[in-house]
Coordinates of C-alpha atoms and ligand atoms in Angstrom, one line a residue:
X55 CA 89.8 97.6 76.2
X56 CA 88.9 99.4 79.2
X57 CA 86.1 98.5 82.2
X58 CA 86.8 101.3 84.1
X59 CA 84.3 104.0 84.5
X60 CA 86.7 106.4 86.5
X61 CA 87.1 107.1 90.0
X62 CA 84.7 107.8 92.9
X63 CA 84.8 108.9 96.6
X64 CA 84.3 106.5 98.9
X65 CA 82.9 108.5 101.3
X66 CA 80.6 110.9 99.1
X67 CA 80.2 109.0 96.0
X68 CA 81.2 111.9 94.3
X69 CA 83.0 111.0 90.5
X70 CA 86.3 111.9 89.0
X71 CA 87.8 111.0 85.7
X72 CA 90.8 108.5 85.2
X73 CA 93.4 110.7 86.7
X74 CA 96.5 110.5 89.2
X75 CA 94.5 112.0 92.0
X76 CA 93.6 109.8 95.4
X77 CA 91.6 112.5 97.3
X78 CA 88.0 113.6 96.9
X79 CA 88.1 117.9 96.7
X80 CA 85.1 117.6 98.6
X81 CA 85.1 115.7 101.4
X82 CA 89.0 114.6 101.7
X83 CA 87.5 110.9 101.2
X84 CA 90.0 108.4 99.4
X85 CA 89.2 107.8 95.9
X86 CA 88.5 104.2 94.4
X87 CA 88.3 102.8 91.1
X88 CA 85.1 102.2 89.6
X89 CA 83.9 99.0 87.0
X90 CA 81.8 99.0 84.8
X91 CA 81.0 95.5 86.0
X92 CA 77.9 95.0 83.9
X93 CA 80.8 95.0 80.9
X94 CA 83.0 93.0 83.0
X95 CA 80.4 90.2 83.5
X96 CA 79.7 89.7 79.6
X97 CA 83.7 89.1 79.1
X98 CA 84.7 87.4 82.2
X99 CA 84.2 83.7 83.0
X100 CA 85.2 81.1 85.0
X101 CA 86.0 79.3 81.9
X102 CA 87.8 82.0 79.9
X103 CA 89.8 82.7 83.6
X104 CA 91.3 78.8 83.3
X105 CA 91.5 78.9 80.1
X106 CA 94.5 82.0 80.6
X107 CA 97.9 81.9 81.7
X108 CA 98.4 81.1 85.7
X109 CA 99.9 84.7 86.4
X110 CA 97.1 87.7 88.5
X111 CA 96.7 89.1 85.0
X112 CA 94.1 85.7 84.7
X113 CA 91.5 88.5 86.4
X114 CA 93.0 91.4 84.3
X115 CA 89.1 92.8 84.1
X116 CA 89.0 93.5 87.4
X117 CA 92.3 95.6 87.3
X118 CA 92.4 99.0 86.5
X119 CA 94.6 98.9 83.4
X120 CA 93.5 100.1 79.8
X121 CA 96.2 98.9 78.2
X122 CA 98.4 95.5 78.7
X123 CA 100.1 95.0 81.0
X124 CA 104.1 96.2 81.3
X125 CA 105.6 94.7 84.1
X126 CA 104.5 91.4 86.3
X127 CA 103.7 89.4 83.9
X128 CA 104.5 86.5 85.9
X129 CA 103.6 87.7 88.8
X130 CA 101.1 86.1 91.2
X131 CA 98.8 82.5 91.2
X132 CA 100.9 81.7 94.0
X133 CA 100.9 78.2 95.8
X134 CA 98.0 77.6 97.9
X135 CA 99.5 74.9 100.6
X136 CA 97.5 72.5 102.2
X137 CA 99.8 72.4 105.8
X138 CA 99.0 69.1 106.8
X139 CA 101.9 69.4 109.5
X140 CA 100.7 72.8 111.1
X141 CA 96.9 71.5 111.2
X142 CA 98.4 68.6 113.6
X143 CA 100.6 71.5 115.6
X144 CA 97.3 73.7 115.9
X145 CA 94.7 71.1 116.2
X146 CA 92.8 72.0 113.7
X147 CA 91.4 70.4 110.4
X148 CA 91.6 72.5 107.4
X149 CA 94.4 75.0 107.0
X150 CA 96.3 76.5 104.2
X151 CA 98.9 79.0 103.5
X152 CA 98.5 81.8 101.0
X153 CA 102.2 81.7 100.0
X154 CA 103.5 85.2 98.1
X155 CA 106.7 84.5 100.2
X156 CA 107.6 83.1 96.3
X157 CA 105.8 85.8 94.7
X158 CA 107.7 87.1 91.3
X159 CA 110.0 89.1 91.4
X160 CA 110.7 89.9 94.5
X161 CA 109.3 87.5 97.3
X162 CA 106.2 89.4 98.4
X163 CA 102.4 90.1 97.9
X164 CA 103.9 93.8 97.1
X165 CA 104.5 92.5 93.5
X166 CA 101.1 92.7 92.5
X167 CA 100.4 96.0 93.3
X168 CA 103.7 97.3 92.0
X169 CA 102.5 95.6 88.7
X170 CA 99.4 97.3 88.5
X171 CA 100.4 100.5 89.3
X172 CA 103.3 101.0 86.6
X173 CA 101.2 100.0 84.1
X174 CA 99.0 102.8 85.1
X175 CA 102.2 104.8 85.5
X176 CA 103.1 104.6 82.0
X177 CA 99.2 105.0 80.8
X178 CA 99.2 108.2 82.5
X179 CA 103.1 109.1 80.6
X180 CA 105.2 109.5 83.8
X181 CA 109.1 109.0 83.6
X182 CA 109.6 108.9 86.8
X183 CA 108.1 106.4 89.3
X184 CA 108.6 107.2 93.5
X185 CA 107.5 105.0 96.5
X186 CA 107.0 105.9 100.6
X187 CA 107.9 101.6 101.5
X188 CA 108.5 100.0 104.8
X189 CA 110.8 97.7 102.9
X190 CA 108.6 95.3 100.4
X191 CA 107.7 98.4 98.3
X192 CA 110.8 99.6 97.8
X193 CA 111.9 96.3 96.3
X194 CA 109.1 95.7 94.1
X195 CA 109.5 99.3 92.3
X196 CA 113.1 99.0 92.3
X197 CA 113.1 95.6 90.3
X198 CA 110.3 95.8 88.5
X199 CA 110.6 99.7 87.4
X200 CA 114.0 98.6 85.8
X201 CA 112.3 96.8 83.4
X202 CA 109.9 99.3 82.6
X203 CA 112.6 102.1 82.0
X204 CA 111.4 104.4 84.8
X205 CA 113.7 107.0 86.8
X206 CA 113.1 105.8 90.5
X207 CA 112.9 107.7 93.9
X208 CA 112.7 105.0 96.7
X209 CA 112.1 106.5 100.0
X210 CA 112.2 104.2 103.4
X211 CA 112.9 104.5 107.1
X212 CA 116.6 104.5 108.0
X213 CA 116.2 101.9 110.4
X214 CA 115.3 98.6 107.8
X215 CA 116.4 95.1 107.9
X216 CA 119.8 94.6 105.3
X217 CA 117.7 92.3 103.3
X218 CA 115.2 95.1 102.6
X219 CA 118.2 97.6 101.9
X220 CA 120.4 95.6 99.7
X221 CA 117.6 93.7 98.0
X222 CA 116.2 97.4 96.7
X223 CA 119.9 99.1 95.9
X224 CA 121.3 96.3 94.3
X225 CA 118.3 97.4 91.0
X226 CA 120.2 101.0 91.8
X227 CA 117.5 103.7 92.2
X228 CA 117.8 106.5 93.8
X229 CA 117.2 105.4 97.6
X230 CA 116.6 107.9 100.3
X231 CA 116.9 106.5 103.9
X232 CA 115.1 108.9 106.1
X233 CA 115.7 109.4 109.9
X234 CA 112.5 108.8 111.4
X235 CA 109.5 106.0 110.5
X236 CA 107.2 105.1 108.0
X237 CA 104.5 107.5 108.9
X238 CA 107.2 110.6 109.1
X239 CA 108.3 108.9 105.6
X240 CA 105.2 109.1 104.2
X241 CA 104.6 112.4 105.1
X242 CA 107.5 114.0 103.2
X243 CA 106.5 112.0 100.4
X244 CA 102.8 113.7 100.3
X245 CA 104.7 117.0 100.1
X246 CA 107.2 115.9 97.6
X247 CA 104.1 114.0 95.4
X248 CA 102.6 117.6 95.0
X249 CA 105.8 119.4 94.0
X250 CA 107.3 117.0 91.6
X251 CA 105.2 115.3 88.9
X252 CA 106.5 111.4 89.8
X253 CA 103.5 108.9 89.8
X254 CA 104.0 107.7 93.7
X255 CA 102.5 104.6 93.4
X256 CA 100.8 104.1 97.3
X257 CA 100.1 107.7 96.8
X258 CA 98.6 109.6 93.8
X259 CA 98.5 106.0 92.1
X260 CA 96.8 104.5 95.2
X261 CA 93.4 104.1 93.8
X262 CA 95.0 101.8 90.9
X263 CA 98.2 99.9 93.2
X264 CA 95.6 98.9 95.6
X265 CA 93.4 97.4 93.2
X266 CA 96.1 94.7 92.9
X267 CA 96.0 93.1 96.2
X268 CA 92.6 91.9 94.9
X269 CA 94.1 89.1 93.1
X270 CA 95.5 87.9 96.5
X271 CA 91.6 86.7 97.4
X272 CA 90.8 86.1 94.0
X273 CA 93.5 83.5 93.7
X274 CA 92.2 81.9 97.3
X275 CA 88.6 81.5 96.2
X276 CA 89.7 80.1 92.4
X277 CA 92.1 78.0 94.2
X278 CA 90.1 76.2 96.7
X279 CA 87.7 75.5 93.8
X280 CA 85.7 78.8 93.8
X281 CA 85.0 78.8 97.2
X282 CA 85.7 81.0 99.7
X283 CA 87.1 79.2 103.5
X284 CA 85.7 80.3 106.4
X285 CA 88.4 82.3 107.8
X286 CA 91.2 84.9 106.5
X287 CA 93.7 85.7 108.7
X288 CA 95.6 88.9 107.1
X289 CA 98.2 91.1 107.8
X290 CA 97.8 94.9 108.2
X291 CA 100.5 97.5 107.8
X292 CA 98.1 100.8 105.8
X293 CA 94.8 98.4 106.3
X294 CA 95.1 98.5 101.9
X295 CA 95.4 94.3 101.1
X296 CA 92.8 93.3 104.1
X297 CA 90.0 96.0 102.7
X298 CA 90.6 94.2 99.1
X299 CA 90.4 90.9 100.5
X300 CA 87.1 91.8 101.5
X301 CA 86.5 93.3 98.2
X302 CA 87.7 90.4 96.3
X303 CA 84.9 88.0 97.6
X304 CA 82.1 90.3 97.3
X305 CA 82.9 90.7 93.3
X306 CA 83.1 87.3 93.0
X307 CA 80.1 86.9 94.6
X308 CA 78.8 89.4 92.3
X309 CA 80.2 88.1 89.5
X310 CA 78.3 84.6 90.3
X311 CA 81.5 82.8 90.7
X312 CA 80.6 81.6 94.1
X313 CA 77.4 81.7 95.7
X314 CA 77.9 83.0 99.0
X315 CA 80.2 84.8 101.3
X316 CA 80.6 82.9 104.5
X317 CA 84.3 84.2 105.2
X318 CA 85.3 85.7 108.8
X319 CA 88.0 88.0 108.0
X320 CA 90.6 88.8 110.8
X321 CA 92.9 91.7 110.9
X322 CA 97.1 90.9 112.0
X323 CA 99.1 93.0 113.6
X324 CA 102.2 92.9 115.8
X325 CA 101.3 94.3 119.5
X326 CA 104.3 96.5 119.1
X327 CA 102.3 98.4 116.3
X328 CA 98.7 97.8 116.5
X329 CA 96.6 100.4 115.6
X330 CA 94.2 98.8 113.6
X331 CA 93.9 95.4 115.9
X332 CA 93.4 97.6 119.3
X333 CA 90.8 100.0 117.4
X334 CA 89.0 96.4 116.8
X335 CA 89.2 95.1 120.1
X336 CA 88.7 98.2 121.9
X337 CA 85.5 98.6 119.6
X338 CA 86.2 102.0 118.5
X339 CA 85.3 103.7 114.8
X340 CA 88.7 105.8 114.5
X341 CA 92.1 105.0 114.5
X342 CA 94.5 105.6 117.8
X343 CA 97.7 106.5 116.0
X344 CA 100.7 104.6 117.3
X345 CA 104.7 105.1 117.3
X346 CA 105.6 101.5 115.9
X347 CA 107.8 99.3 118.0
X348 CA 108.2 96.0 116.7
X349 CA 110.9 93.6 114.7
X350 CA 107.8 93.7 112.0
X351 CA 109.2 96.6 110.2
X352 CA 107.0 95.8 106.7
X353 CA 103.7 96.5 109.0
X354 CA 105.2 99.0 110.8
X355 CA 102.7 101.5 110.1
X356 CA 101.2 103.6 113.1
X357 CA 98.6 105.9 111.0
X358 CA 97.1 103.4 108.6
X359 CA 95.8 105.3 105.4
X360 CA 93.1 102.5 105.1
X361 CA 92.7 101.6 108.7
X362 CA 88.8 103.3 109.5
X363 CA 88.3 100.8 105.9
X364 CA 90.3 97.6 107.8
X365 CA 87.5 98.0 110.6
X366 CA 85.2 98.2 108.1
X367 CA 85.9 95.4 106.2
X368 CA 86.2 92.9 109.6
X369 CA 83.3 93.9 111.7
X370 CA 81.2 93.6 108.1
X371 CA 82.2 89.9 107.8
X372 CA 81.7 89.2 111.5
X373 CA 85.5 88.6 112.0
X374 CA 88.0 90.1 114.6
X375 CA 91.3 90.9 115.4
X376 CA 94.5 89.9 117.6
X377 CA 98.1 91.1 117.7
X378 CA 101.1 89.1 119.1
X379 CA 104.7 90.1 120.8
X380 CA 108.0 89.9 119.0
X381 CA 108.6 86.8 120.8
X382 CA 105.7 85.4 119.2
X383 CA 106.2 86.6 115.7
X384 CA 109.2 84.4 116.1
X385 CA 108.0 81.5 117.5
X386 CA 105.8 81.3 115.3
X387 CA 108.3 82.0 112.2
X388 CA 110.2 79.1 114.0
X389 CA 107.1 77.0 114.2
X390 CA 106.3 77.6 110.2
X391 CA 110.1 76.3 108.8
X392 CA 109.8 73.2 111.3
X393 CA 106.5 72.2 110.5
X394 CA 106.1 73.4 106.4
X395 CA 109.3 74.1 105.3
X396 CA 108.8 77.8 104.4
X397 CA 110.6 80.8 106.1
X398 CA 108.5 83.6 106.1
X399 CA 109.4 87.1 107.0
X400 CA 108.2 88.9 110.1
X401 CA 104.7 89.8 108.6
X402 CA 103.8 85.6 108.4
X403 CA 105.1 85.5 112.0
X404 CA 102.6 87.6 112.6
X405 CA 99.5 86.2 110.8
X406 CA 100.4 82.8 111.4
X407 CA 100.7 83.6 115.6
X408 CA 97.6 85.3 115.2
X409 CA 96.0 82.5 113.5
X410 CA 97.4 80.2 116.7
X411 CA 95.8 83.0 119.2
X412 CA 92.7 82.7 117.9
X413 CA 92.5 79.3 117.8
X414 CA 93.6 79.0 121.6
X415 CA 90.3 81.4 122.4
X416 CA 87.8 79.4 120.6
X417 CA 87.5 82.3 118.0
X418 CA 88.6 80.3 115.3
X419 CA 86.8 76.9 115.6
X420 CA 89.2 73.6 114.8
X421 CA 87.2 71.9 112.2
X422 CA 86.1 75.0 110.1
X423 CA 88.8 76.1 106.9
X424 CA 91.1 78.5 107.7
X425 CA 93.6 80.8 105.1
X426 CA 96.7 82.2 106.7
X427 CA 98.2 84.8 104.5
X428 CA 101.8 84.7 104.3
X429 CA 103.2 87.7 102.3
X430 CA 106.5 88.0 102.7
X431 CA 110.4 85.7 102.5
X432 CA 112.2 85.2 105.4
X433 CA 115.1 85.7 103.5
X434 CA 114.4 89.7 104.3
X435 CA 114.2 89.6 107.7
X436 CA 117.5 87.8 109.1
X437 CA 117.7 90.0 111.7
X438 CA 114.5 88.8 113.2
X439 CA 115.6 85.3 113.8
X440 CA 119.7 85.5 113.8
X441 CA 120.0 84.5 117.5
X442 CA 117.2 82.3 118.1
X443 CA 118.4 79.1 115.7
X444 CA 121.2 76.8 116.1
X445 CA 124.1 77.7 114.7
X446 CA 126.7 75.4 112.5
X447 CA 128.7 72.5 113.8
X448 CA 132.2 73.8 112.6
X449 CA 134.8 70.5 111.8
X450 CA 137.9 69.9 110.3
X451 CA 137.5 68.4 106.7
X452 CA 138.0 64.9 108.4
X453 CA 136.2 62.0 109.5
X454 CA 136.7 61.8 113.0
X455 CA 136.1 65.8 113.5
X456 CA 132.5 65.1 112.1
X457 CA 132.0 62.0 113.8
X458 CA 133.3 64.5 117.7
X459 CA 131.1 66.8 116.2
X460 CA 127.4 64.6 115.6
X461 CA 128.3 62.1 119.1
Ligands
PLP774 C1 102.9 95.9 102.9 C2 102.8 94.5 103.5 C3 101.6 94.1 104.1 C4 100.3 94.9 104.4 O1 100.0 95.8 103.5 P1 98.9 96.9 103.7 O2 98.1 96.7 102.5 O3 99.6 98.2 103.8 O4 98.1 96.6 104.9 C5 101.6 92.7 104.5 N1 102.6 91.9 104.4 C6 103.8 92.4 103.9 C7 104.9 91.4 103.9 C8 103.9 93.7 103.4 O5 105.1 94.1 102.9
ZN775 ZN1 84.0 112.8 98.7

């Protein structure tokens, strides 16, 4: 059963068929999928959504797919926490954590889209599946593409944290570290993408992947009882999950599953890469691009494909925008283990000492609800942290040496 109409330019309007193409001929606008959300509305309920399985595939209308899904299938509906601890630390009232650091399979939000966009890989007949990744990517299409029997081409920056490295080698693609960053990465892969018929999945399968970062905001809303909080704060690497955070609430406003939109949304970025974040602050339509700089290498992204969008989608909701130093990212990565118990990667060091900056100015009032997105495990990013913890007491196996040790 399929609700999609096709694609259309989001610039022009202009309409394409269900194809692996991502730019309008006309204008050079990116192309985005389009519903037939009339259809959608007669099928999708809030009843029939809790009546499925707790996996993203509960919205599985709203995704691009024709056919079932392939891969994912228990991917997503992530734990919504309630951080008692950190509202104390931040003086706030209502605050909860969007958690995808325990997203399946691989321990970030990038599983969703990676889901999505095989599934479309296959439905268009490619064997071989390909991926420009500033780490996250790269190990969602390596695990997951094993189980969908794909020939993989993973291409990163040279420079990634060992936990990105190993965690995408060890499902053996074919990785290729490339001396220079994401941005120089991505534009070899444009060139490759037209040469060799691979479905890159944040390229010629962007329309589809991105529609999979919807079910990020979908599962907020359903999980604070179909209502949307008052503020998002979301990390921004291309500007793709923050634009369909947006989108997510205005369908289900739409769709009638809640009844108004009353969410400030608040773009993340690390001050060491901050194109998107300075653009909002400085007040300006078009993106500055950067050289990145920053121990957040998963948002390392200094010419954000979706960034003019990321504006968009913030200045439309009334939100804003703040970026925080290395030294932040990491306190704050410190503060979220001591107070919840989770170890994020870089990118939640960076939403969550956003979250605190915006707080301290008064942009973020205390007693209104507030959604950190945390997208990423800790486990990745050792580096990041290594020498800023305590390190083992190291004893003989004996009483007294543990007892020296602990006095
Ligand atoms: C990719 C990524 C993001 C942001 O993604 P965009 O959609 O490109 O803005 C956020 N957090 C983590 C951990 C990521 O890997
Ligand atoms: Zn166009």
């Amino acid at each position: 059963m399929s609700y999609v109409k096709g694609l259309k330019c989001r610039e022009c309007g202009r309409r394409y068929p269900k194809e692996p193409i991502y730019v309008c001929e006309y204008c050079f606008g990116p192309l985005e999928v389009d519903y037939d959300y009339e259809k959608i509305k007669k099928k999708l309920t809030i009843k029939e959504i809790e009546s499925r399985p707790k996996t993203m595939w509960r919205y599985r209308e709203l995704l691009p797919i024709d056919k079932e899904p392939i891969v994912g299938l228990q991917t997503g509906f992530t734990p919504l926490i309630r951080a008692r601890n950190l509202e104390k630390a931040l003086g706030v009232k209502e605050l909860y954590l969007k958690d995808d650091s325990v997203n399946h399979p691989t321990m970030s939000f990038k599983d969703r889209v990676v889901s999505v966009a095989l599934a479309k890989a296959k439905e268009f007949g490619f064997e071989t599946v390909a991926c420009a990744s500033t780490g996250n990517l790269a190990n969602s299409v390596a695990a997951q593409s094993v189980v969908a029997g794909f020939k993989r081409y993973i291409f990163i920056p040279a420079d990634l944290e060992m936990g990105k490295v190993i965690g995408t080698l060890i499902y053996n693609p074919v990785l290729v570290a490339v001396e220079g960053n994401y941005d120089q990465v991505n534009r070899l892969c444009s060139e490759i993408a037209m040469k060799y018929k691979w479905a890159f999945v944040n390229i010629n399968i962007r329309p589809y992947y991105a529609e999979g970062s919807k079910t990020y905001g979908y599962e907020i809303i359903e999980q604070l009882g179909w209502k949307a909080p008052r503020h998002i704060i979301v990390p921004c690497a291309g500007g793709s999950l923050i634009t369909k955070i947006w989108k997510s609430l205005k369908e289900f406003k739409d769709m009638g599953f809640i009844d108004k939109i009353d969410t400030k949304i608040y773009a993340s970025q690390a001050t060491g890469c901050s194109p998107i974040t300075t653009a909002i602050k400085e007040n300006l339509e078009i993106i500055k691009p950067v050289k990145p700089n920053t121990i957040a290498k998963s948002l390392a992204i200094g010419n954000p494909a979706d960034g003019v969008y990321a504006i968009g989608a913030v200045k439309e909701s009334g939100g804003w925008a703040e970026d925080v130093s290395d030294e932040e990212i990491v306190e704050a990565i410190k503060l979220l283990a001591s107070t919840e118990g989770i170890f994020t990667e870089t990118a939640g060091g960076v939403t969550l000492g956003t979250a605190k900056k915006l707080i301290e100015q008064g942009r973020i009032p205390k007693n209104e609800s507030i959604v950190v997105c945390i997208t990423g495990n800790g486990l990745k990013t050792q580096e990041a942290v290594k020498d800023k913890i305590g390190k083992p007491f190291r004893i003989k196996p004996a009483l007294d040496s543990f007892e020296q040790a602990i006095s």
